[in-house]
PDB file of C-alpha atoms in Angstrom:
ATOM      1  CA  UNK A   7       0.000   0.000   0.000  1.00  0.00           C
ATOM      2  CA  UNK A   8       1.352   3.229  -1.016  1.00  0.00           C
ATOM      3  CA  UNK A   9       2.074   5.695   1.884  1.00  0.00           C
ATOM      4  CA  UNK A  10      -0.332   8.438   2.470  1.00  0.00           C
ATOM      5  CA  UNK A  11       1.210  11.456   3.365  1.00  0.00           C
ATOM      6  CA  UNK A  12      -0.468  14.572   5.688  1.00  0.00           C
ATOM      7  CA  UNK A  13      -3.834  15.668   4.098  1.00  0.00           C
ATOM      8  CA  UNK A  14      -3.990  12.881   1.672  1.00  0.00           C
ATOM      9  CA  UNK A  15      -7.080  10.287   1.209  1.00  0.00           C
ATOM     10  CA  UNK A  16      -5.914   6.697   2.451  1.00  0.00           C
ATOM     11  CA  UNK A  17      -7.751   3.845   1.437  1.00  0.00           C
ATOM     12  CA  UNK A  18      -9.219   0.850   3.439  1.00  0.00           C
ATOM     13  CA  UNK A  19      -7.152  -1.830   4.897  1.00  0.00           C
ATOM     14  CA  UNK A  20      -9.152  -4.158   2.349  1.00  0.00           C
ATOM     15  CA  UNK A  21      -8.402  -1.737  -0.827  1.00  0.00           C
ATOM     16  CA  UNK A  22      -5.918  -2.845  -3.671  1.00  0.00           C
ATOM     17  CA  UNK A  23      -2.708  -3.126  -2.790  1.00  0.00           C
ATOM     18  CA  UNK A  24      -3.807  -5.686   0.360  1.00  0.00           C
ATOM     19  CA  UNK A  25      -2.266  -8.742   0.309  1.00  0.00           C
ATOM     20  CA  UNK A  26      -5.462 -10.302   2.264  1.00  0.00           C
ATOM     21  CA  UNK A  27      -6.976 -10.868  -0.877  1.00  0.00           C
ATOM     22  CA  UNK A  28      -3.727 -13.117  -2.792  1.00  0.00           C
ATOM     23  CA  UNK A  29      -3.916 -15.156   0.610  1.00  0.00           C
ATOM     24  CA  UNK A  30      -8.018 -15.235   0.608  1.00  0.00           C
ATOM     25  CA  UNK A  31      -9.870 -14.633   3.589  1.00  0.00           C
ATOM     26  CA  UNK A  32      -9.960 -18.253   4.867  1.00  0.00           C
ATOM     27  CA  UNK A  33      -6.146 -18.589   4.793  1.00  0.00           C
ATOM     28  CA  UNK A  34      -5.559 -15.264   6.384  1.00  0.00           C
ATOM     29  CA  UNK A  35      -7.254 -16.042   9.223  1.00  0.00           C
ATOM     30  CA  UNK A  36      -5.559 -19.018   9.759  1.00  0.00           C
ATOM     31  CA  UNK A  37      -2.489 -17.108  10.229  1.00  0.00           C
ATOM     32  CA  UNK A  38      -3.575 -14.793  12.660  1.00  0.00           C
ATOM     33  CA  UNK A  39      -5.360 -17.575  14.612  1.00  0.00           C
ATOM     34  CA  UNK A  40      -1.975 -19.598  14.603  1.00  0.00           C
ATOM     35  CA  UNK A  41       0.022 -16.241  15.337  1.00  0.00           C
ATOM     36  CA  UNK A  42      -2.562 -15.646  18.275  1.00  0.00           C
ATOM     37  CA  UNK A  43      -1.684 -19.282  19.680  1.00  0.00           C
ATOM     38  CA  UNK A  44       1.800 -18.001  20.059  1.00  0.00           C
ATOM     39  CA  UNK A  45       3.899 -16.222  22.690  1.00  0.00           C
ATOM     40  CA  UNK A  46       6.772 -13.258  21.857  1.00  0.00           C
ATOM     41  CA  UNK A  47       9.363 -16.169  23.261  1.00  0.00           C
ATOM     42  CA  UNK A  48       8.692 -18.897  20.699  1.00  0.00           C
ATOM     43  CA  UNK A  49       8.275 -16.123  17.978  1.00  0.00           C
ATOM     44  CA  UNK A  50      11.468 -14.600  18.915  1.00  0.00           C
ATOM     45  CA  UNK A  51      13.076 -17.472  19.387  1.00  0.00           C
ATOM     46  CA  UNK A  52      11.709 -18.480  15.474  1.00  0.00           C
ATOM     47  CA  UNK A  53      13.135 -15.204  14.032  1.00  0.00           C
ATOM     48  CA  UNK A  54      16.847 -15.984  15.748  1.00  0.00           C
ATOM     49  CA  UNK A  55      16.570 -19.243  14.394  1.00  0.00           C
ATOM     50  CA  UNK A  56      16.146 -18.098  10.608  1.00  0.00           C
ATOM     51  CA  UNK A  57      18.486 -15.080  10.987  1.00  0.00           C
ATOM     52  CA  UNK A  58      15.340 -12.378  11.500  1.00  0.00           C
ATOM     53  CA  UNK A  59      15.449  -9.773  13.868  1.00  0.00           C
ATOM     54  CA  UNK A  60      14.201 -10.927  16.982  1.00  0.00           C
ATOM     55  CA  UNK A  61      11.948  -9.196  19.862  1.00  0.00           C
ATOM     56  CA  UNK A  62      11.970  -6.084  20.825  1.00  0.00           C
ATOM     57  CA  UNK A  63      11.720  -5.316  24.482  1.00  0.00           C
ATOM     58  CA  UNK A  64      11.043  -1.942  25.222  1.00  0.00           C
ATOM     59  CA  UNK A  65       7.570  -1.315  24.406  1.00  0.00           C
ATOM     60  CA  UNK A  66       5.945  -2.739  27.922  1.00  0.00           C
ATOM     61  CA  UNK A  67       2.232  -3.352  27.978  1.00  0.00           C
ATOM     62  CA  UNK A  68       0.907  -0.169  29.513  1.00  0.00           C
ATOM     63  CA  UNK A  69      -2.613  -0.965  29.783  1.00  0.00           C
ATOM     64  CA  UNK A  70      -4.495  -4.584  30.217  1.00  0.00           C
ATOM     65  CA  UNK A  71      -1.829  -7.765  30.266  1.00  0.00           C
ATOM     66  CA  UNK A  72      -2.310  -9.768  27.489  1.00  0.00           C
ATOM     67  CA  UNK A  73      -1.709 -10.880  24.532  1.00  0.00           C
ATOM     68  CA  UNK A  74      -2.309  -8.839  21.088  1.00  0.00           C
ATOM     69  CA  UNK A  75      -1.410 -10.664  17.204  1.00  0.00           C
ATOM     70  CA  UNK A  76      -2.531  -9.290  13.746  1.00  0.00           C
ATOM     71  CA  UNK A  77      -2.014  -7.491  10.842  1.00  0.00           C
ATOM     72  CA  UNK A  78      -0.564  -3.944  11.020  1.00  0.00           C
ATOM     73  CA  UNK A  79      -1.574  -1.034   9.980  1.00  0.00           C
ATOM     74  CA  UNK A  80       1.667   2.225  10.447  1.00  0.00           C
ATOM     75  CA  UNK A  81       1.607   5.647  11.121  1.00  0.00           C
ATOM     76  CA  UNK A  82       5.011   7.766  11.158  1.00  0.00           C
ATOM     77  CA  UNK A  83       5.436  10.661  13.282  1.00  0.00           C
ATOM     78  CA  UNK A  84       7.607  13.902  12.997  1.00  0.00           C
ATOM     79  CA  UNK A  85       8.717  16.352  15.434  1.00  0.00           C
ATOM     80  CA  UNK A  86       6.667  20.127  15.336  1.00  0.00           C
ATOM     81  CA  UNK A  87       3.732  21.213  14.262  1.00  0.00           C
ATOM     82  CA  UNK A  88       2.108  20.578  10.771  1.00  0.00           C
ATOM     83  CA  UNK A  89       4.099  22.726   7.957  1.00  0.00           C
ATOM     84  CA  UNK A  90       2.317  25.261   6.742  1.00  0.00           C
ATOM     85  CA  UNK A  91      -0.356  24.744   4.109  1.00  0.00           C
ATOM     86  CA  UNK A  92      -0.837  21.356   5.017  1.00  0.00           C
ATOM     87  CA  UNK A  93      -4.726  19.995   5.857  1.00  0.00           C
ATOM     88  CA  UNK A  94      -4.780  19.114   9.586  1.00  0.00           C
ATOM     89  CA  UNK A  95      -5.616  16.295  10.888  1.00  0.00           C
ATOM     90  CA  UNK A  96      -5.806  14.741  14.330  1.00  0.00           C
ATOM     91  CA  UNK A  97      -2.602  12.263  14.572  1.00  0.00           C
ATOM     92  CA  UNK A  98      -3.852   8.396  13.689  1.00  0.00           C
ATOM     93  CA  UNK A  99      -7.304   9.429  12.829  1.00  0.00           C
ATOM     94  CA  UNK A 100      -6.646   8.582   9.318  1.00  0.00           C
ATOM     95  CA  UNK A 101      -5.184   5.038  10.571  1.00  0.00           C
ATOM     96  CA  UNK A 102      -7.226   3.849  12.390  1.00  0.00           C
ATOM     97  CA  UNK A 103     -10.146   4.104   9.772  1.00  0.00           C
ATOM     98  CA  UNK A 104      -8.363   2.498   7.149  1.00  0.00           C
ATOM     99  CA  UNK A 105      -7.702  -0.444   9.429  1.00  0.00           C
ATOM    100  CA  UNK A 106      -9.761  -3.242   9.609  1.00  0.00           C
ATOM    101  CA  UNK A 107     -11.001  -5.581  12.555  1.00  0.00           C
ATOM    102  CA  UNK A 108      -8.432  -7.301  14.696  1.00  0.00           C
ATOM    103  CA  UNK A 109      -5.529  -5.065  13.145  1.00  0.00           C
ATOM    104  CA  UNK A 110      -3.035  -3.520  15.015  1.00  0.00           C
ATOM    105  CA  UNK A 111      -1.812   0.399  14.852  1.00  0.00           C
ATOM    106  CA  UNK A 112       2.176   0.468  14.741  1.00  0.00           C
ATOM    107  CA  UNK A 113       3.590   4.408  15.169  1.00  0.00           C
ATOM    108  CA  UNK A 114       6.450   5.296  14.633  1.00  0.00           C
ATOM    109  CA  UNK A 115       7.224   8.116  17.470  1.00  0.00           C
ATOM    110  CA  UNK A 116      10.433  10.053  18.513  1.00  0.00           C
ATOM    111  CA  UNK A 117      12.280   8.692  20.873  1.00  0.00           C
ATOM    112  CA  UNK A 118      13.090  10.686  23.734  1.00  0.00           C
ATOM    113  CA  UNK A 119      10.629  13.094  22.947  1.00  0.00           C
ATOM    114  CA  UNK A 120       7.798  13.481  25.991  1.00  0.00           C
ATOM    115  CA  UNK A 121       5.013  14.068  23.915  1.00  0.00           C
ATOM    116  CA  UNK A 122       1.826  11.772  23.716  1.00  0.00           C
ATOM    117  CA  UNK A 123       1.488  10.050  20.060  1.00  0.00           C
ATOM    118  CA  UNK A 124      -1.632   8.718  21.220  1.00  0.00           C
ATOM    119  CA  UNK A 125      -4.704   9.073  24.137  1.00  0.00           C
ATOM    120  CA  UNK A 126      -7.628   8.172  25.479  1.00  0.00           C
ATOM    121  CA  UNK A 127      -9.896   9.230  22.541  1.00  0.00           C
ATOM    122  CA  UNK A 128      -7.860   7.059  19.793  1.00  0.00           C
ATOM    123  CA  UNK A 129      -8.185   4.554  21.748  1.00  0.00           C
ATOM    124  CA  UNK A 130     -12.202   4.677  21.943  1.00  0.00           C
ATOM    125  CA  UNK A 131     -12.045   5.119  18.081  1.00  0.00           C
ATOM    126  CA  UNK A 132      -9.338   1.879  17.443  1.00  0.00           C
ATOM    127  CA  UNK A 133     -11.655   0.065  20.328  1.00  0.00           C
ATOM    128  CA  UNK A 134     -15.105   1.235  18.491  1.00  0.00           C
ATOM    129  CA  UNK A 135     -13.528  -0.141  14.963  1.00  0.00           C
ATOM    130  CA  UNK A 136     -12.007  -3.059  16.440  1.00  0.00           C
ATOM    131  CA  UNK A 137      -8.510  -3.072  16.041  1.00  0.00           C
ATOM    132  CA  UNK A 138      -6.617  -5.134  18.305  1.00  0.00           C
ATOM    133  CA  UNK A 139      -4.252  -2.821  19.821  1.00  0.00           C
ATOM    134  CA  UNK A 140      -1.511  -0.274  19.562  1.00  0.00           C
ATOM    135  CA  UNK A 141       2.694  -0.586  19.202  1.00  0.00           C
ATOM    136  CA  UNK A 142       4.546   2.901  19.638  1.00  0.00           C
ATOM    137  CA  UNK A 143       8.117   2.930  20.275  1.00  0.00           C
ATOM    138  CA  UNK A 144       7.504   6.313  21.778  1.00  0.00           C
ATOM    139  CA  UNK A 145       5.175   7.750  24.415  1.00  0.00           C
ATOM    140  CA  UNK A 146       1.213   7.276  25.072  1.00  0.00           C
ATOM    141  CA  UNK A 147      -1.390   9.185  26.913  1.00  0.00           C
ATOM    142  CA  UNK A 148      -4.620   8.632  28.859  1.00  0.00           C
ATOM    143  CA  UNK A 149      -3.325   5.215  29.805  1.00  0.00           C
ATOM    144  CA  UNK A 150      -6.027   5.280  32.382  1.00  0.00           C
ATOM    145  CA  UNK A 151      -8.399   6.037  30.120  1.00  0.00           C
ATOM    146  CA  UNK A 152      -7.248   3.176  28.101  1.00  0.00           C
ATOM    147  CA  UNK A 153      -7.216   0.394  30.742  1.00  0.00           C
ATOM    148  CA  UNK A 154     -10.963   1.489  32.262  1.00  0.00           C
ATOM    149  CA  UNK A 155     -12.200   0.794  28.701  1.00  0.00           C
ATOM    150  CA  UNK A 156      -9.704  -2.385  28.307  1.00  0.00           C
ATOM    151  CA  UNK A 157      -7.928  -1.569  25.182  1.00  0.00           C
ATOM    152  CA  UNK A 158      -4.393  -2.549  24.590  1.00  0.00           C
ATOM    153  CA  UNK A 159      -1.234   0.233  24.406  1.00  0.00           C
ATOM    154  CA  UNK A 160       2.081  -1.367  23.759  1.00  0.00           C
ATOM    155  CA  UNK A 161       4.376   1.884  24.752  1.00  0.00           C
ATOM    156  CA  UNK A 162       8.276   2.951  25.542  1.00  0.00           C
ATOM    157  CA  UNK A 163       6.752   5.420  27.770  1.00  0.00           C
ATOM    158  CA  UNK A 164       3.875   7.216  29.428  1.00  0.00           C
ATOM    159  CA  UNK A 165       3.504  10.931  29.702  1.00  0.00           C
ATOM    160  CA  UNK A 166       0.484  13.593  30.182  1.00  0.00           C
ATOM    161  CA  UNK A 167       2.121  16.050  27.983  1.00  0.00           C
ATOM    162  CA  UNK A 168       0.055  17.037  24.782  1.00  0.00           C
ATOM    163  CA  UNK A 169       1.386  16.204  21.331  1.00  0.00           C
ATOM    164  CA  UNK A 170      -0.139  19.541  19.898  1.00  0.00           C
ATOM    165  CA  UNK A 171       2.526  21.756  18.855  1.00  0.00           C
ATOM    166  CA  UNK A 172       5.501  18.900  19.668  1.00  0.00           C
ATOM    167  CA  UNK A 173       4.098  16.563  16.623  1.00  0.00           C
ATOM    168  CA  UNK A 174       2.377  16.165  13.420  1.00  0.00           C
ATOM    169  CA  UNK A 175       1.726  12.932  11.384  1.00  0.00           C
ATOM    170  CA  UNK A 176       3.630  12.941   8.695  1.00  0.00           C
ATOM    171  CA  UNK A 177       2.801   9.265   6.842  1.00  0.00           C
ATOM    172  CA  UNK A 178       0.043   6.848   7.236  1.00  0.00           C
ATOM    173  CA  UNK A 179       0.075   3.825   5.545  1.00  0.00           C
ATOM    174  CA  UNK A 180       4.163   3.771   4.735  1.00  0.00           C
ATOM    175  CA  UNK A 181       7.184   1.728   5.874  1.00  0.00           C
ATOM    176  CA  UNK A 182       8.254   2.485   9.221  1.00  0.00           C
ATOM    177  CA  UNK A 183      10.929   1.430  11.844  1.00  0.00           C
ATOM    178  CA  UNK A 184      10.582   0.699  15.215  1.00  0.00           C
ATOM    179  CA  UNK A 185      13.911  -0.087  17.180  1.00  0.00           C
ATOM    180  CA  UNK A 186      15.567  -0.426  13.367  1.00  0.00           C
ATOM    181  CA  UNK A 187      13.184  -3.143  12.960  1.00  0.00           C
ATOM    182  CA  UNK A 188      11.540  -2.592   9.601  1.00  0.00           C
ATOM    183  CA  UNK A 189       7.720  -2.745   9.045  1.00  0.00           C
ATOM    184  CA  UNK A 190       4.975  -1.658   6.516  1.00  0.00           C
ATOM    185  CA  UNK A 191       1.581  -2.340   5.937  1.00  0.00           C
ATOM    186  CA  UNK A 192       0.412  -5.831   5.725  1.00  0.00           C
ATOM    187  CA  UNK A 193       3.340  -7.161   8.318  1.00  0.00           C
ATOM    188  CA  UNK A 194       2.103  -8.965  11.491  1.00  0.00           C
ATOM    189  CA  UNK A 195       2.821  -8.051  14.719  1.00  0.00           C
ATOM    190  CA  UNK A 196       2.517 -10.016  18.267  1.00  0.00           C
ATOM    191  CA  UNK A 197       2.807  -8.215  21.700  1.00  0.00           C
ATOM    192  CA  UNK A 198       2.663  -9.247  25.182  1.00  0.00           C
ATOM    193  CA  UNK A 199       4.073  -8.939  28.342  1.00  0.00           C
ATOM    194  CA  UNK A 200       7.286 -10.442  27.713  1.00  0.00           C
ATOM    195  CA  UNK A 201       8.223  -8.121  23.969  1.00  0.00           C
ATOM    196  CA  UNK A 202       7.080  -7.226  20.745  1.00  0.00           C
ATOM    197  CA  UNK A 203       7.887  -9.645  17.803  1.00  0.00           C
ATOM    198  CA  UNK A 204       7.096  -7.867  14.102  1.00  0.00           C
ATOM    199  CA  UNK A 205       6.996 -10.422  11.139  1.00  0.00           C
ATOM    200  CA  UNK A 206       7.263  -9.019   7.220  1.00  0.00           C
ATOM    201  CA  UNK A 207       4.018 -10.819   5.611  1.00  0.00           C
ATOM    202  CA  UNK A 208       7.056 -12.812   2.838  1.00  0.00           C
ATOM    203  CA  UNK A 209       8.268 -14.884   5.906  1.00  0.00           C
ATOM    204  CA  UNK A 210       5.287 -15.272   8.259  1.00  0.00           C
ATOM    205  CA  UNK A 211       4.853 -18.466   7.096  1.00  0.00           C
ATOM    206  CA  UNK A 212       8.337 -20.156   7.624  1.00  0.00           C
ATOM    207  CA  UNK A 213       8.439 -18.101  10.764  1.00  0.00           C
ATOM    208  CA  UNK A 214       4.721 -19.684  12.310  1.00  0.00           C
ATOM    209  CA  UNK A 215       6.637 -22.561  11.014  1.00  0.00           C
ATOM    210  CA  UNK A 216       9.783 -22.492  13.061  1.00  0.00           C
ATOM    211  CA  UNK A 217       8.144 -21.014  16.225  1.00  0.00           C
ATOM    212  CA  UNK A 218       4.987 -23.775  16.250  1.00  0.00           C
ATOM    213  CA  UNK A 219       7.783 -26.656  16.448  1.00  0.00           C
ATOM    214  CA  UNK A 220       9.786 -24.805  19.241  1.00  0.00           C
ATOM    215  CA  UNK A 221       6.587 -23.923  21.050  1.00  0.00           C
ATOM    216  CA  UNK A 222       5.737 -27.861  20.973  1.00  0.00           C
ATOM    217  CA  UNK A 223       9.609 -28.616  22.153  1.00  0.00           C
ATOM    218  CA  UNK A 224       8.988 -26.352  25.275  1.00  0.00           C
ATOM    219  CA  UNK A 225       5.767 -28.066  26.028  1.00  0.00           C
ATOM    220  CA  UNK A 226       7.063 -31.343  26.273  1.00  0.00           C
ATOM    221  CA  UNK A 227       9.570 -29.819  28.219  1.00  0.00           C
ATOM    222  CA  UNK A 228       7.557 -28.143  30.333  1.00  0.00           C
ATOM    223  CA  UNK A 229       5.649 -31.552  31.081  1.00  0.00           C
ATOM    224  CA  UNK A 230       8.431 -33.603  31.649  1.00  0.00           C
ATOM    225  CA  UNK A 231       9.250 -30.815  34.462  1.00  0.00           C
ATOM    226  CA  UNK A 232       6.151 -31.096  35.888  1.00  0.00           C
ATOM    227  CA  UNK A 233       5.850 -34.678  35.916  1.00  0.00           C
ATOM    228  CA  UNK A 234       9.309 -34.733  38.340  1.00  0.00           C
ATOM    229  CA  UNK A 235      12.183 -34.953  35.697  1.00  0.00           C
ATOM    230  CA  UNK A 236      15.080 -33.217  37.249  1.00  0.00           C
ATOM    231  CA  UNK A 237      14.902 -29.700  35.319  1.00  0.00           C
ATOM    232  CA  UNK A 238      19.032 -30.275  34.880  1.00  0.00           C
ATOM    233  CA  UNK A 239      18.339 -33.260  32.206  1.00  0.00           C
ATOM    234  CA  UNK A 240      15.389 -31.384  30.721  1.00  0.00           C
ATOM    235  CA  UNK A 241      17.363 -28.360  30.098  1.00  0.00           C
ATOM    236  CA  UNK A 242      20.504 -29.724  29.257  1.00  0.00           C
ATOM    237  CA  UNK A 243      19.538 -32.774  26.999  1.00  0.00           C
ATOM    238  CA  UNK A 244      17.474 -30.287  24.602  1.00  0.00           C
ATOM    239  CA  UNK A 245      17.628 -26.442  25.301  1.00  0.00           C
ATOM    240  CA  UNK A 246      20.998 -25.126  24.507  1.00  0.00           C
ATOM    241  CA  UNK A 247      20.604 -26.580  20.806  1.00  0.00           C
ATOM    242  CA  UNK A 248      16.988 -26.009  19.841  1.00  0.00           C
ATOM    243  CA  UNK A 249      17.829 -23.129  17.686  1.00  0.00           C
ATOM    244  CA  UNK A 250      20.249 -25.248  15.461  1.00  0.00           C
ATOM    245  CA  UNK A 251      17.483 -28.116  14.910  1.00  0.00           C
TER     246      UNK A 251
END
């Protein structure tokens, strides 16, 4: 999907330029079912195994614990206020209508910055449309607001300070990076309380791949701990080499 830049019309999450539709709608949600199944560990663990960039771990769960996995839909921030003769529009209004249900809303922030790139009234619109959740490697607002109404904010920090006058939108819909990890429409994302794991849609599949069959080694592992194998022979007899299997 092309990026939309400030004052620009964005189409839908479903419009051309989707991949939903070369996948159909059946296989689609197959993948986000199987992504759901899946914690950030096995995921991460999946992208170090296949030479991907593995979780990030500084965008805590602000709000309700849990886990979010989906699509993703970006917005990229700049520092300032709009430039002038630019449209303006209220920062990740234009995202979250183009998502679709069960998405999730990756922004692109600036570090460092104390400045909210999102609050409590996005996150009764991304709620009200259905999108899954939120991923900002920057700060969030009205994370109060946010938890009373349950809705998910994946955030490097927390702040009350307004964003007007300290930051515009200046992309939806365009490739972004959050902690140099590349992402762009389409891409899946899974967050919980442990890191956040982004996926390009060419190797979800080898990736839900990898990470299913080192999810099942872990269970088994688990089991045998629980059943009163001494966690030194579970650990050592499989662990250490389950990336190189």
């Amino acid at each position: 999907m092309p990026g939309a830049r400030l004052g620009a019309a964005l189409p839908g999450a479903h419009d051309a330029g989707d991949t939903r539709g070369k996948r159909g709608i059946v296989a689609e949600n197959d993948i986000i079912a199987r992504l759901g199944r899946l914690d950030s560990c096995a995921l991460s663990d999946a992208m170090d195994k296949l030479g991907l960039p593995p979780a990030l771990s500084f965008m805590p769960p602000r709000t309700v614990r849990g886990r979010i996995a989906g699509r993703v839909m970006t917005v990229r921030l700049a520092e300032g206020p709009p430039p002038p003769g630019t449209t303006p529009r209220h920062l990740c209004s234009a995202a979250i209508e183009a998502a679709g249900p069960g998405d999730i809303l990756l922004i692109q922030h600036i570090p460092g910055l104390d400045a909210g790139g999102w609050g409590g009234i996005l996150s009764r619109a991304a709620r009200a449309r259905g999108l899954a959740g939120i991923i900002t490697d920057g700060a969030a607002r009205d994370i109060d607001e946010a938890t009373e109404i349950g809705f998910p904010v994946f955030a490097a920090a927390t702040t009350a300070r307004t964003a007007r006058g300290r930051l515009h939108e200046a992309e939806t819909g365009g490739p972004i990076t959050l902690g140099g990890v590349a992402a762009r429409p389409g891409d899946y994302a899974l967050a919980d309380g442990s890191g956040v794991v982004l996926v390009a849609a060419a190797d979800i599949d080898r990736v839900l791949e990898a990470a299913e069959m080192i999810a099942a080694r872990e269970a088994a592992m688990a089991r045998d701990v629980e059943a009163g194998k001494p966690v030194s022979q579970v650990m050592g007899a499989d662990y250490e080499h389950m990336l190189h299997r």
